[in-house]
Amino acid sequence: EIKPTHFADLVKIAGLSHGTNVWQGNVRDLIVNNVATFASVPGCRDDIMTSLINYGIEPSSAFKISEFVRKGKAKKDPAGWLEHAKLMREYDVPEWYIECCRKIEYMFPKAHACAYVMMAYRVAWFKVYYPLYYYSAFFSIRRSDFDVNAMLKGYDGIKRRLIEIKEKGYDASPKETAVADTLAVALEMLARGYKFKNIV
């Protein structure tokens, strides 16, 4: 729905997806209903502070409001929230932004979102440009979660084993669940034209 085009967009998406009452029933509705743009909505707790400073609110007050919001205190301390909302209105912060902040119960820090996206970006880069290196590294750290028999049976053998584990549902053992994660990557690898060779 967002169609990100920049690294910063991915960071904001990571913040939105890790927050509570941030995306669903809040920011998503603002974007879908054309009330606000993706660039103008808060995604991480830092976004609130910087936005409020840009509206002219003094930095220490902007920080206090962002801390209040990111901890979900608007619902827990309505009187305190009224004071913060009053200050925001004095600086012409839009009502949709104030209401958005009121709904938030937890917000993710931007530093953590950046770290997650940087790691995902590195993984994606290797998967696209150096896939054999990626799969070699991936399988070298998953050595206890293999199903060698299924992996040597090729694409169809891996797919059959994945279906067997999936059909077990909650009855699948923790080991089988871990093996399924490895098999999913193995299936992807084979779909890209690589294969496993048995140890001789």
PDB file of C-alpha atoms in Angstrom:
ATOM      1  CA  GLU A   1       0.000   0.000   0.000  1.00  0.00           C
ATOM      2  CA  ILE A   2       2.842   2.400   0.765  1.00  0.00           C
ATOM      3  CA  LYS A   3       5.058   1.534  -2.227  1.00  0.00           C
ATOM      4  CA  PRO A   4       8.356   2.668  -0.648  1.00  0.00           C
ATOM      5  CA  THR A   5      10.992   4.252  -2.870  1.00  0.00           C
ATOM      6  CA  HIS A   6      13.632   5.361  -0.340  1.00  0.00           C
ATOM      7  CA  PHE A   7      15.572   3.784   2.516  1.00  0.00           C
ATOM      8  CA  ALA A   8      13.837   6.200   4.932  1.00  0.00           C
ATOM      9  CA  ASP A   9      10.466   4.814   3.802  1.00  0.00           C
ATOM     10  CA  LEU A  10      11.579   1.305   4.773  1.00  0.00           C
ATOM     11  CA  VAL A  11      12.686   2.601   8.187  1.00  0.00           C
ATOM     12  CA  LYS A  12       9.286   4.210   8.739  1.00  0.00           C
ATOM     13  CA  ILE A  13       7.543   0.985   7.669  1.00  0.00           C
ATOM     14  CA  ALA A  14       9.644  -0.968  10.195  1.00  0.00           C
ATOM     15  CA  GLY A  15       8.558   1.492  12.896  1.00  0.00           C
ATOM     16  CA  LEU A  16       4.905   1.255  11.877  1.00  0.00           C
ATOM     17  CA  SER A  17       4.969  -2.535  11.880  1.00  0.00           C
ATOM     18  CA  HIS A  18       6.558  -2.795  15.333  1.00  0.00           C
ATOM     19  CA  GLY A  19       4.335  -0.237  17.057  1.00  0.00           C
ATOM     20  CA  THR A  20       1.024  -0.877  18.818  1.00  0.00           C
ATOM     21  CA  ASN A  21      -2.044   0.972  17.484  1.00  0.00           C
ATOM     22  CA  VAL A  22       0.190   2.851  15.068  1.00  0.00           C
ATOM     23  CA  TRP A  23      -0.555   1.382  11.620  1.00  0.00           C
ATOM     24  CA  GLN A  24      -3.848  -0.555  11.740  1.00  0.00           C
ATOM     25  CA  GLY A  25      -6.813   1.645  12.636  1.00  0.00           C
ATOM     26  CA  ASN A  26      -4.627   4.720  12.763  1.00  0.00           C
ATOM     27  CA  VAL A  27      -1.931   5.770  10.281  1.00  0.00           C
ATOM     28  CA  ARG A  28      -3.204   3.400   7.581  1.00  0.00           C
ATOM     29  CA  ASP A  29      -6.655   5.012   7.678  1.00  0.00           C
ATOM     30  CA  LEU A  30      -5.121   8.490   7.380  1.00  0.00           C
ATOM     31  CA  ILE A  31      -3.170   7.487   4.277  1.00  0.00           C
ATOM     32  CA  VAL A  32      -5.895   5.406   2.591  1.00  0.00           C
ATOM     33  CA  ASN A  33      -8.494   8.156   3.121  1.00  0.00           C
ATOM     34  CA  ASN A  34      -6.114  10.868   1.832  1.00  0.00           C
ATOM     35  CA  VAL A  35      -6.178  12.722   5.156  1.00  0.00           C
ATOM     36  CA  ALA A  36      -2.377  12.682   5.360  1.00  0.00           C
ATOM     37  CA  THR A  37       0.593  11.629   3.260  1.00  0.00           C
ATOM     38  CA  PHE A  38       2.978   8.853   4.183  1.00  0.00           C
ATOM     39  CA  ALA A  39       5.721  11.473   4.610  1.00  0.00           C
ATOM     40  CA  SER A  40       3.679  13.452   7.167  1.00  0.00           C
ATOM     41  CA  VAL A  41       2.573  10.626   9.504  1.00  0.00           C
ATOM     42  CA  PRO A  42       4.681   9.429  12.454  1.00  0.00           C
ATOM     43  CA  GLY A  43       6.281   6.007  12.065  1.00  0.00           C
ATOM     44  CA  CYS A  44       8.784   5.989  14.927  1.00  0.00           C
ATOM     45  CA  ARG A  45       8.820   7.789  18.267  1.00  0.00           C
ATOM     46  CA  ASP A  46      11.520  10.194  17.007  1.00  0.00           C
ATOM     47  CA  ASP A  47       9.188  11.349  14.213  1.00  0.00           C
ATOM     48  CA  ILE A  48       6.795  12.871  16.733  1.00  0.00           C
ATOM     49  CA  MET A  49       9.476  14.954  18.411  1.00  0.00           C
ATOM     50  CA  THR A  50      10.963  16.254  15.136  1.00  0.00           C
ATOM     51  CA  SER A  51       7.507  17.008  13.683  1.00  0.00           C
ATOM     52  CA  LEU A  52       6.488  18.971  16.769  1.00  0.00           C
ATOM     53  CA  ILE A  53       9.756  20.924  16.696  1.00  0.00           C
ATOM     54  CA  ASN A  54       9.057  21.732  13.034  1.00  0.00           C
ATOM     55  CA  TYR A  55       5.651  23.102  14.093  1.00  0.00           C
ATOM     56  CA  GLY A  56       7.523  25.447  16.444  1.00  0.00           C
ATOM     57  CA  ILE A  57       7.115  23.640  19.769  1.00  0.00           C
ATOM     58  CA  GLU A  58      10.119  24.049  22.057  1.00  0.00           C
ATOM     59  CA  PRO A  59      12.392  20.932  21.884  1.00  0.00           C
ATOM     60  CA  SER A  60      12.049  19.893  25.552  1.00  0.00           C
ATOM     61  CA  SER A  61       8.230  20.078  25.316  1.00  0.00           C
ATOM     62  CA  ALA A  62       8.294  18.194  22.003  1.00  0.00           C
ATOM     63  CA  PHE A  63      10.405  15.494  23.660  1.00  0.00           C
ATOM     64  CA  LYS A  64       8.009  15.226  26.641  1.00  0.00           C
ATOM     65  CA  ILE A  65       5.033  14.831  24.303  1.00  0.00           C
ATOM     66  CA  SER A  66       6.815  12.192  22.204  1.00  0.00           C
ATOM     67  CA  GLU A  67       7.710  10.234  25.349  1.00  0.00           C
ATOM     68  CA  PHE A  68       4.124  10.520  26.596  1.00  0.00           C
ATOM     69  CA  VAL A  69       2.786   9.259  23.257  1.00  0.00           C
ATOM     70  CA  ARG A  70       5.253   6.436  22.673  1.00  0.00           C
ATOM     71  CA  LYS A  71       4.435   4.921  26.086  1.00  0.00           C
ATOM     72  CA  GLY A  72       0.689   4.995  25.319  1.00  0.00           C
ATOM     73  CA  LYS A  73      -0.019   7.415  28.164  1.00  0.00           C
ATOM     74  CA  ALA A  74      -2.710   9.328  26.263  1.00  0.00           C
ATOM     75  CA  LYS A  75      -5.218   6.604  27.186  1.00  0.00           C
ATOM     76  CA  LYS A  76      -3.782   5.994  30.652  1.00  0.00           C
ATOM     77  CA  ASP A  77      -3.542   9.661  31.666  1.00  0.00           C
ATOM     78  CA  PRO A  78      -6.324  11.613  29.887  1.00  0.00           C
ATOM     79  CA  ALA A  79      -5.744  14.778  31.949  1.00  0.00           C
ATOM     80  CA  GLY A  80      -2.070  14.839  31.018  1.00  0.00           C
ATOM     81  CA  TRP A  81      -2.986  14.248  27.396  1.00  0.00           C
ATOM     82  CA  LEU A  82      -5.391  17.199  27.386  1.00  0.00           C
ATOM     83  CA  GLU A  83      -2.508  19.473  28.422  1.00  0.00           C
ATOM     84  CA  HIS A  84      -0.257  18.142  25.673  1.00  0.00           C
ATOM     85  CA  ALA A  85      -3.041  18.364  23.059  1.00  0.00           C
ATOM     86  CA  LYS A  86      -3.754  21.955  24.116  1.00  0.00           C
ATOM     87  CA  LEU A  87      -0.108  22.912  23.537  1.00  0.00           C
ATOM     88  CA  MET A  88      -0.118  21.172  20.148  1.00  0.00           C
ATOM     89  CA  ARG A  89      -3.235  23.118  19.102  1.00  0.00           C
ATOM     90  CA  GLU A  90      -1.565  26.384  20.124  1.00  0.00           C
ATOM     91  CA  TYR A  91       1.077  25.654  17.490  1.00  0.00           C
ATOM     92  CA  ASP A  92      -1.491  24.667  14.825  1.00  0.00           C
ATOM     93  CA  VAL A  93      -0.656  20.974  14.826  1.00  0.00           C
ATOM     94  CA  PRO A  94      -3.426  19.387  12.698  1.00  0.00           C
ATOM     95  CA  GLU A  95      -6.264  17.619  14.503  1.00  0.00           C
ATOM     96  CA  TRP A  96      -5.598  14.390  12.578  1.00  0.00           C
ATOM     97  CA  TYR A  97      -2.014  14.390  13.928  1.00  0.00           C
ATOM     98  CA  ILE A  98      -3.175  14.990  17.501  1.00  0.00           C
ATOM     99  CA  GLU A  99      -5.767  12.205  17.222  1.00  0.00           C
ATOM    100  CA  CYS A 100      -3.166   9.901  15.670  1.00  0.00           C
ATOM    101  CA  CYS A 101      -0.886  10.474  18.673  1.00  0.00           C
ATOM    102  CA  ARG A 102      -3.758   9.895  21.101  1.00  0.00           C
ATOM    103  CA  LYS A 103      -4.422   6.416  19.671  1.00  0.00           C
ATOM    104  CA  ILE A 104      -0.822   5.201  19.898  1.00  0.00           C
ATOM    105  CA  GLU A 105      -0.032   2.685  22.641  1.00  0.00           C
ATOM    106  CA  TYR A 106       3.608   1.956  21.833  1.00  0.00           C
ATOM    107  CA  MET A 107       6.089   3.335  19.307  1.00  0.00           C
ATOM    108  CA  PHE A 108       9.311   1.806  18.073  1.00  0.00           C
ATOM    109  CA  PRO A 109      12.584   3.798  18.265  1.00  0.00           C
ATOM    110  CA  LYS A 110      14.035   4.877  14.925  1.00  0.00           C
ATOM    111  CA  ALA A 111      17.507   3.527  15.791  1.00  0.00           C
ATOM    112  CA  HIS A 112      16.096   0.005  16.121  1.00  0.00           C
ATOM    113  CA  ALA A 113      14.071   0.372  12.929  1.00  0.00           C
ATOM    114  CA  CYS A 114      17.241   1.527  11.106  1.00  0.00           C
ATOM    115  CA  ALA A 115      19.209  -1.458  12.425  1.00  0.00           C
ATOM    116  CA  TYR A 116      16.498  -3.898  11.260  1.00  0.00           C
ATOM    117  CA  VAL A 117      16.250  -2.331   7.807  1.00  0.00           C
ATOM    118  CA  MET A 118      20.026  -2.165   7.364  1.00  0.00           C
ATOM    119  CA  MET A 119      20.262  -5.884   8.123  1.00  0.00           C
ATOM    120  CA  ALA A 120      17.350  -6.704   5.798  1.00  0.00           C
ATOM    121  CA  TYR A 121      18.912  -4.548   3.075  1.00  0.00           C
ATOM    122  CA  ARG A 122      22.237  -6.374   3.376  1.00  0.00           C
ATOM    123  CA  VAL A 123      20.519  -9.756   3.237  1.00  0.00           C
ATOM    124  CA  ALA A 124      18.441  -8.700   0.216  1.00  0.00           C
ATOM    125  CA  TRP A 125      21.512  -7.315  -1.560  1.00  0.00           C
ATOM    126  CA  PHE A 126      23.395 -10.584  -1.179  1.00  0.00           C
ATOM    127  CA  LYS A 127      20.334 -12.620  -2.169  1.00  0.00           C
ATOM    128  CA  VAL A 128      20.001 -10.614  -5.393  1.00  0.00           C
ATOM    129  CA  TYR A 129      23.645 -10.084  -6.416  1.00  0.00           C
ATOM    130  CA  TYR A 130      25.545 -12.928  -4.730  1.00  0.00           C
ATOM    131  CA  PRO A 131      22.938 -15.640  -4.142  1.00  0.00           C
ATOM    132  CA  LEU A 132      25.373 -18.545  -3.878  1.00  0.00           C
ATOM    133  CA  TYR A 133      27.330 -16.720  -1.162  1.00  0.00           C
ATOM    134  CA  TYR A 134      24.083 -15.936   0.642  1.00  0.00           C
ATOM    135  CA  TYR A 135      22.812 -19.532   0.578  1.00  0.00           C
ATOM    136  CA  SER A 136      26.244 -20.863   1.582  1.00  0.00           C
ATOM    137  CA  ALA A 137      26.308 -18.562   4.606  1.00  0.00           C
ATOM    138  CA  PHE A 138      22.674 -19.293   5.481  1.00  0.00           C
ATOM    139  CA  PHE A 139      23.050 -23.067   5.414  1.00  0.00           C
ATOM    140  CA  SER A 140      26.388 -23.014   7.233  1.00  0.00           C
ATOM    141  CA  ILE A 141      24.663 -21.604  10.339  1.00  0.00           C
ATOM    142  CA  ARG A 142      21.576 -23.857  10.043  1.00  0.00           C
ATOM    143  CA  ARG A 143      23.446 -27.154  10.188  1.00  0.00           C
ATOM    144  CA  SER A 144      21.327 -28.551  13.054  1.00  0.00           C
ATOM    145  CA  ASP A 145      18.047 -27.794  11.287  1.00  0.00           C
ATOM    146  CA  PHE A 146      18.507 -29.818   8.096  1.00  0.00           C
ATOM    147  CA  ASP A 147      16.396 -32.524   6.533  1.00  0.00           C
ATOM    148  CA  VAL A 148      19.096 -33.837   4.190  1.00  0.00           C
ATOM    149  CA  ASN A 149      16.872 -36.558   2.736  1.00  0.00           C
ATOM    150  CA  ALA A 150      14.244 -34.058   1.609  1.00  0.00           C
ATOM    151  CA  MET A 151      16.835 -31.577   0.356  1.00  0.00           C
ATOM    152  CA  LEU A 152      18.546 -34.181  -1.834  1.00  0.00           C
ATOM    153  CA  LYS A 153      15.201 -35.109  -3.439  1.00  0.00           C
ATOM    154  CA  GLY A 154      15.095 -31.780  -5.211  1.00  0.00           C
ATOM    155  CA  TYR A 155      12.365 -29.177  -5.484  1.00  0.00           C
ATOM    156  CA  ASP A 156       9.437 -31.614  -5.308  1.00  0.00           C
ATOM    157  CA  GLY A 157      10.918 -33.545  -2.377  1.00  0.00           C
ATOM    158  CA  ILE A 158      11.420 -30.348  -0.379  1.00  0.00           C
ATOM    159  CA  LYS A 159       7.918 -29.152  -1.215  1.00  0.00           C
ATOM    160  CA  ARG A 160       6.368 -32.475  -0.117  1.00  0.00           C
ATOM    161  CA  ARG A 161       8.227 -32.351   3.215  1.00  0.00           C
ATOM    162  CA  LEU A 162       7.156 -28.747   3.797  1.00  0.00           C
ATOM    163  CA  ILE A 163       3.521 -29.699   3.162  1.00  0.00           C
ATOM    164  CA  GLU A 164       3.813 -32.647   5.595  1.00  0.00           C
ATOM    165  CA  ILE A 165       5.097 -30.358   8.350  1.00  0.00           C
ATOM    166  CA  LYS A 166       2.518 -27.656   7.598  1.00  0.00           C
ATOM    167  CA  GLU A 167      -0.343 -30.188   7.742  1.00  0.00           C
ATOM    168  CA  LYS A 168       0.721 -31.150  11.280  1.00  0.00           C
ATOM    169  CA  GLY A 169      -0.114 -27.616  12.417  1.00  0.00           C
ATOM    170  CA  TYR A 170       0.456 -27.206  16.156  1.00  0.00           C
ATOM    171  CA  ASP A 171       1.379 -30.888  16.428  1.00  0.00           C
ATOM    172  CA  ALA A 172       4.655 -30.223  14.595  1.00  0.00           C
ATOM    173  CA  SER A 173       7.618 -30.477  16.944  1.00  0.00           C
ATOM    174  CA  PRO A 174       9.923 -27.486  17.518  1.00  0.00           C
ATOM    175  CA  LYS A 175      12.588 -29.343  15.524  1.00  0.00           C
ATOM    176  CA  GLU A 176      10.183 -29.800  12.577  1.00  0.00           C
ATOM    177  CA  THR A 177       9.245 -26.116  12.700  1.00  0.00           C
ATOM    178  CA  ALA A 178      12.945 -25.175  12.584  1.00  0.00           C
ATOM    179  CA  VAL A 179      13.512 -27.613   9.716  1.00  0.00           C
ATOM    180  CA  ALA A 180      10.555 -26.079   7.838  1.00  0.00           C
ATOM    181  CA  ASP A 181      12.211 -22.643   7.981  1.00  0.00           C
ATOM    182  CA  THR A 182      15.387 -24.112   6.489  1.00  0.00           C
ATOM    183  CA  LEU A 183      13.438 -26.068   3.860  1.00  0.00           C
ATOM    184  CA  ALA A 184      11.620 -22.906   2.755  1.00  0.00           C
ATOM    185  CA  VAL A 185      14.972 -21.258   1.978  1.00  0.00           C
ATOM    186  CA  ALA A 186      16.185 -24.461   0.300  1.00  0.00           C
ATOM    187  CA  LEU A 187      13.078 -24.462  -1.916  1.00  0.00           C
ATOM    188  CA  GLU A 188      13.766 -20.849  -2.888  1.00  0.00           C
ATOM    189  CA  MET A 189      17.372 -21.723  -3.678  1.00  0.00           C
ATOM    190  CA  LEU A 190      16.383 -24.593  -5.960  1.00  0.00           C
ATOM    191  CA  ALA A 191      13.783 -22.404  -7.691  1.00  0.00           C
ATOM    192  CA  ARG A 192      16.660 -20.053  -8.552  1.00  0.00           C
ATOM    193  CA  GLY A 193      18.601 -22.850 -10.294  1.00  0.00           C
ATOM    194  CA  TYR A 194      20.960 -24.079  -7.578  1.00  0.00           C
ATOM    195  CA  LYS A 195      20.958 -27.540  -6.035  1.00  0.00           C
ATOM    196  CA  PHE A 196      22.444 -29.592  -3.211  1.00  0.00           C
ATOM    197  CA  LYS A 197      25.020 -32.267  -3.719  1.00  0.00           C
ATOM    198  CA  ASN A 198      25.469 -35.038  -1.177  1.00  0.00           C
ATOM    199  CA  ILE A 199      28.620 -35.331   0.884  1.00  0.00           C
ATOM    200  CA  VAL A 200      30.828 -38.072  -0.596  1.00  0.00           C
TER     201      VAL A 200
END
